Amino acid sequence: MDDTLSEAERFLAPIISKASRPGQTKSIIDRLSSGQSGVSPPSDKSGHDSHQRHTVIEKALGLLSGLHDALSRNPHCLDQPFARQRAQKVTDALLDLVVIEGIYPCLSTGVGVPMERRVKSALKGDLVTRQLSQDENGQSHDQELLTAIVDCLSPILSSGKGFASNVEARMFVDLVAAVGQAAFSRDFTVRSKQRYLAIFDRVLDSGPTIDVLPTLTSLLHPGCPDWLRSPISNRLSLLPLRPDGIRQILNFIAASTPVDTQQQIEAQDGRPTGPNLTLDALARASKLLTSVPSTMTADEYFSALAPQLLDLLDDQDVDNKRIASYIVGNGILGKRKIGSPGTIGWRLFAEPIFESIHPRSDKCPVREKELKSAIDRLSALVQFHPNPGLTKRLVIPVLLPLWGLQCYALNNSRANWADQIHRILIVYMKMSVTESQLLLLSDHLLWDGPPRWTFMPGDRGGIEIRPRETEKSYPENMGRLIESIDSRVEQYSKLLREAVMTDEQLSTVFTHACKSWLNRSPASSGYDRLDLMDSDPKDPVESLVSAKLAQRLLEEFKDQISSSLNGIFRLVEPILSAFVIEDRQKTDRDTRATRLRYRLDMITMDEMKEIDGEDESTETVSTALSLLSAILAPSENPIESDDSVLQSIQESLKHIAQASSSIDSSITMSAWNVLILLQLRCDISEHLSATITPKVVDAQADDRQKHRTALTHLSDELTPIRAQGLSTLLALISKSSPVLNIPSTSVLLISLLQDQDEYIYLSAVKALGILASNHPKTVVQLLLEHYSDLTENLTLDSRIRVGEALNKTIEHLGQLFVDSVANTVSEGMIAIASRRGDRPRTLQKKERAKRKVEKARKEAEEAWDGEIPEEDTDNDEDGAINEHVAKVVEGWADTGREEDIRIRTSALSILGTAIETNIAGVGATVTSTAVDCVLAILKLEKSNDRAILRRAAVMVIMSLTRAFDTAEEQGLQLGFGFAGENLAEVITVLKYVEITDTDEIVIGHIKVVIESLEAWQMKSFIRHLGSKGPRGVDFSLDENGIAGLAFRPTMRPKIEEVD
């Protein structure tokens, strides 16, 4: 090993030694071959260069092979740190040499990545490389050198030992480009391409996904030739199928997440989290992972992908669950082609859940682990991302099993199970439930499974599904039965209460329960797909359940039920009418009563049945009257029902109340009381209908109900419920509902900007923009107050989010951004962007935090009895970069009593948006102040941590230029603009900053702005010139063309600015 290293150091000395000073003009090949013997240069220069290159690269490859073989034979020869560093330096230099002078000169145009995007070269000096000769199509002639490099390095990489890790870290992307050139380029023979195609796949397979993914992505740049783009895209589309493919792709996409946001999320509870993906990044990841490769069918692809997605869905980390639920729910089950019932997505992700929660006979028993996994997956798909349609499709097929499982968990002290299922049912009932599903549950409150199976204790303290040991029946112990009924009625009532059902829904459920109670056949629910227990409407247990349910609903929701009485009236009307008809037809009641007294021995069986029927009818009427009395007594709401129904009920009540001799006195008194209450409510209804238009009452009542529901949902802890509430509120805002209080609604939406879920706060931004279009002054003033934060109560992140909402609101206002609104916002942004901000309380907080850090450091030094040892870093370059970034971020915040640099930058961005949206509304005075502010920033804020501030300042000038150009194109006469000394000063300052600034982005922005200013000047000159020249010469075209010329253009010359 030592001999080979020494030989390599002598070979590389001209390009890695300190003597290799900048200023040398010889190429790498010339400098390396100058000391080599055996090189007989050809007569022509191109041949001389090619021969030298071959010799140098072959020498480097030989040295690499020797070093690799030596290390493979003796893995411990580099255990000493000095020897390891020495070998690392030599190996990196050899690999860089092979890449720079071997691979890249042989690649076709567009293959590989730009040299500046590679890792920093280990070669020293001003290196001059030469490209190999190419034909007219840009193809390199030197195939032999490229194949020699691939044949040497690909076995090293595939071996996984020796210097394989160095090759992977230093030149993996370059080696992939070289093998891709040999495998797919048209210059190689078919046999050669087949051989290198196998090597290409082997090289990719040998690399970890974390390296292969960025490698293939970087090779797919716009200049990539078509013959390489297709195979690279194909391999890239197959990466998710690797064992760790999905996780690595998610980590790769998450790398674009801003550092501050990532650190903030990780610091929330101190625990490690999964990839932090924004909503946009999550959508891109879902689109990438659910795109089927061209070489596979959808069934093949998703069958191979499903285990990884299910593994993420079962992960204990909440972030991984959230990501997987979005991909499965929105990317797969949310698409009709692959996620509807019967398709591959439905079979892989939905049907296993159904089969575990509601199994067929051949799938029973279902063990606790399998059942818990299905509940966890369903919970993740339903709760993490708001999708009412998907929630409905996933919950309805297992609605009754979920209800039965929750009730069993509550009765058997499985609180975790019960809480999780309860959240699923609440999300479903708040987002997607219909009256038919509510009635289905009310009809089967005692449901504990179909006849073939039921829920039983699991082997790990949970629940599992097993075949029934006995035939399904009610408990023989009446006490236990009553206790079970009360428990389930209470749980059903809790669901209705927490789900915030509408008055109509509650009234429908109550009416349905009363029908069952009064022994009338319940409506068919239409759920043939479930194996439900047949419900006999005459079953006394079912009647008891219905009676207790109706009683419970009347106790808890009396006001809501009383507000919608039409269903109750339709239920009671036929009962009263039938009773009255029966009373009128049986005029011989007294005669039979006499016979009953004197001839008891002659009573027939039919007469006994008739008397029993009369008793049952009397009991039913008594119940109906009690029901009417209960729902009419406490309320003063108007009655909304058909006149014919009300008239029939009133006539029946009058008959019952007046038939004192034939009807029990308690019934007649109840009828009188109900008749009085009904008349009172009818009088209220007539009064209201005479003063208020019914349609207006209905519309506002509906809006008020929606508004109450939205406010309730927005306070929920579950994201889908909050999203549903925000969607309802957004609908009210869009229709300009009069029930909204604009200031309170604005404050509510601003508070939602602090929500941790991106979907919520982005929707709040949208809602604020729509609200501001109708009430700009109120909304913008509140946003500005929160953004300025004079009380210093908001965090930096909160203020930046408010600034984002303010920016979007300005864009949404458009030409409505005028007068006091425009002046207030623009002046406020200038005040924040300048150094006028004073934050004494914030400074005190920073000083307290610094003192805590200093105290902790001193305590640590005392514990270590000296300086705290620093952690060893494997990559000094990365450590230096991280340290630099930390200093810059510290500089942003360490501004004393002044505003944080980031909030000042945000204010400049908002100011630019305001100017570009409607510069006429901003006005000349504010625009002039804005120009002075940005020029002062460019001239005075020169430190590195102020670079982002200077970038934003330059972009304000760009916004001004665009605004002036747009105004001139639209023919607006602003009365102010860039001209004379003002324009000269702006250009002078920009050119000065371009020369003196050290930030490349600032310099790039300035170049673009100066070009835009010059283009705007030229366009402005041409517009003002018009059709008249400076001396009154007419340059316009008439019907004869240009005067004095035979040339007749077909169209007027057009000058455009081209990027």
PDB file of N, CA and C in Angstrom, residues 1-12 63 67 77-78 82-84 86-91 94 163:
ATOM      1  N   MET A   1       0.828  -1.203   0.000  1.00  0.00           N
ATOM      2  CA  MET A   1       0.000   0.000   0.000  1.00  0.00           C
ATOM      3  C   MET A   1       0.865   1.257   0.000  1.00  0.00           C
ATOM      4  N   ASP A   2       1.946   1.261   0.843  1.00  0.00           N
ATOM      5  CA  ASP A   2       2.797   2.444   0.932  1.00  0.00           C
ATOM      6  C   ASP A   2       3.478   2.739  -0.389  1.00  0.00           C
ATOM      7  N   ASP A   3       3.963   1.695  -1.075  1.00  0.00           N
ATOM      8  CA  ASP A   3       4.641   1.918  -2.357  1.00  0.00           C
ATOM      9  C   ASP A   3       3.664   2.499  -3.388  1.00  0.00           C
ATOM     10  N   THR A   4       2.492   1.972  -3.433  1.00  0.00           N
ATOM     11  CA  THR A   4       1.507   2.475  -4.403  1.00  0.00           C
ATOM     12  C   THR A   4       1.112   3.911  -4.081  1.00  0.00           C
ATOM     13  N   LEU A   5       0.963   4.218  -2.792  1.00  0.00           N
ATOM     14  CA  LEU A   5       0.634   5.584  -2.410  1.00  0.00           C
ATOM     15  C   LEU A   5       1.753   6.545  -2.780  1.00  0.00           C
ATOM     16  N   SER A   6       2.987   6.124  -2.550  1.00  0.00           N
ATOM     17  CA  SER A   6       4.118   6.987  -2.885  1.00  0.00           C
ATOM     18  C   SER A   6       4.191   7.226  -4.387  1.00  0.00           C
ATOM     19  N   GLU A   7       3.963   6.163  -5.173  1.00  0.00           N
ATOM     20  CA  GLU A   7       3.980   6.322  -6.624  1.00  0.00           C
ATOM     21  C   GLU A   7       2.861   7.266  -7.080  1.00  0.00           C
ATOM     22  N   ALA A   8       1.690   7.151  -6.456  1.00  0.00           N
ATOM     23  CA  ALA A   8       0.580   8.028  -6.821  1.00  0.00           C
ATOM     24  C   ALA A   8       0.872   9.472  -6.447  1.00  0.00           C
ATOM     25  N   GLU A   9       1.508   9.688  -5.317  1.00  0.00           N
ATOM     26  CA  GLU A   9       1.846  11.058  -4.920  1.00  0.00           C
ATOM     27  C   GLU A   9       2.852  11.685  -5.871  1.00  0.00           C
ATOM     28  N   ARG A  10       3.826  10.903  -6.318  1.00  0.00           N
ATOM     29  CA  ARG A  10       4.792  11.442  -7.299  1.00  0.00           C
ATOM     30  C   ARG A  10       4.077  11.761  -8.615  1.00  0.00           C
ATOM     31  N   PHE A  11       3.137  10.914  -9.007  1.00  0.00           N
ATOM     32  CA  PHE A  11       2.413  11.133 -10.257  1.00  0.00           C
ATOM     33  C   PHE A  11       1.541  12.402 -10.183  1.00  0.00           C
ATOM     34  N   LEU A  12       0.928  12.617  -9.027  1.00  0.00           N
ATOM     35  CA  LEU A  12      -0.016  13.739  -8.889  1.00  0.00           C
ATOM     36  C   LEU A  12       0.639  15.019  -8.400  1.00  0.00           C
ATOM     37  N   LEU A  63      -3.240   3.130 -10.929  1.00  0.00           N
ATOM     38  CA  LEU A  63      -2.958   3.435  -9.531  1.00  0.00           C
ATOM     39  C   LEU A  63      -4.191   3.201  -8.653  1.00  0.00           C
ATOM     40  N   LEU A  67      -4.384   0.601  -5.524  1.00  0.00           N
ATOM     41  CA  LEU A  67      -4.766   1.001  -4.170  1.00  0.00           C
ATOM     42  C   LEU A  67      -5.969   0.206  -3.684  1.00  0.00           C
ATOM     43  N   CYS A  77      -4.913  -1.834   6.896  1.00  0.00           N
ATOM     44  CA  CYS A  77      -3.664  -1.102   6.617  1.00  0.00           C
ATOM     45  C   CYS A  77      -3.842   0.398   6.765  1.00  0.00           C
ATOM     46  N   LEU A  78      -5.067   0.893   6.822  1.00  0.00           N
ATOM     47  CA  LEU A  78      -5.303   2.337   6.948  1.00  0.00           C
ATOM     48  C   LEU A  78      -5.966   2.675   8.275  1.00  0.00           C
ATOM     49  N   PHE A  82      -3.258   9.112  10.206  1.00  0.00           N
ATOM     50  CA  PHE A  82      -2.427   9.759   9.192  1.00  0.00           C
ATOM     51  C   PHE A  82      -2.475   8.984   7.876  1.00  0.00           C
ATOM     52  N   ALA A  83      -2.377   7.677   7.967  1.00  0.00           N
ATOM     53  CA  ALA A  83      -2.415   6.861   6.748  1.00  0.00           C
ATOM     54  C   ALA A  83      -3.768   6.987   6.054  1.00  0.00           C
ATOM     55  N   ARG A  84      -4.840   7.048   6.854  1.00  0.00           N
ATOM     56  CA  ARG A  84      -6.177   7.169   6.258  1.00  0.00           C
ATOM     57  C   ARG A  84      -6.335   8.511   5.548  1.00  0.00           C
ATOM     58  N   ARG A  86      -3.932  10.381   4.344  1.00  0.00           N
ATOM     59  CA  ARG A  86      -3.039  10.385   3.180  1.00  0.00           C
ATOM     60  C   ARG A  86      -3.685   9.653   2.004  1.00  0.00           C
ATOM     61  N   ALA A  87      -4.241   8.470   2.277  1.00  0.00           N
ATOM     62  CA  ALA A  87      -4.894   7.700   1.218  1.00  0.00           C
ATOM     63  C   ALA A  87      -6.132   8.426   0.691  1.00  0.00           C
ATOM     64  N   GLN A  88      -6.853   9.079   1.590  1.00  0.00           N
ATOM     65  CA  GLN A  88      -8.049   9.824   1.177  1.00  0.00           C
ATOM     66  C   GLN A  88      -7.683  10.938   0.212  1.00  0.00           C
ATOM     67  N   LYS A  89      -6.652  11.669   0.520  1.00  0.00           N
ATOM     68  CA  LYS A  89      -6.229  12.787  -0.323  1.00  0.00           C
ATOM     69  C   LYS A  89      -5.799  12.299  -1.701  1.00  0.00           C
ATOM     70  N   VAL A  90      -5.030  11.230  -1.744  1.00  0.00           N
ATOM     71  CA  VAL A  90      -4.541  10.719  -3.028  1.00  0.00           C
ATOM     72  C   VAL A  90      -5.703  10.147  -3.849  1.00  0.00           C
ATOM     73  N   THR A  91      -6.567   9.398  -3.200  1.00  0.00           N
ATOM     74  CA  THR A  91      -7.694   8.782  -3.917  1.00  0.00           C
ATOM     75  C   THR A  91      -8.632   9.848  -4.483  1.00  0.00           C
ATOM     76  N   LEU A  94      -7.021  11.360  -7.566  1.00  0.00           N
ATOM     77  CA  LEU A  94      -7.072  10.454  -8.724  1.00  0.00           C
ATOM     78  C   LEU A  94      -8.482  10.399  -9.315  1.00  0.00           C
ATOM     79  N   PHE A 163     -11.899   0.805  -1.816  1.00  0.00           N
ATOM     80  CA  PHE A 163     -12.201   2.225  -2.023  1.00  0.00           C
ATOM     81  C   PHE A 163     -13.560   2.421  -2.702  1.00  0.00           C
TER      82      PHE A 163
END
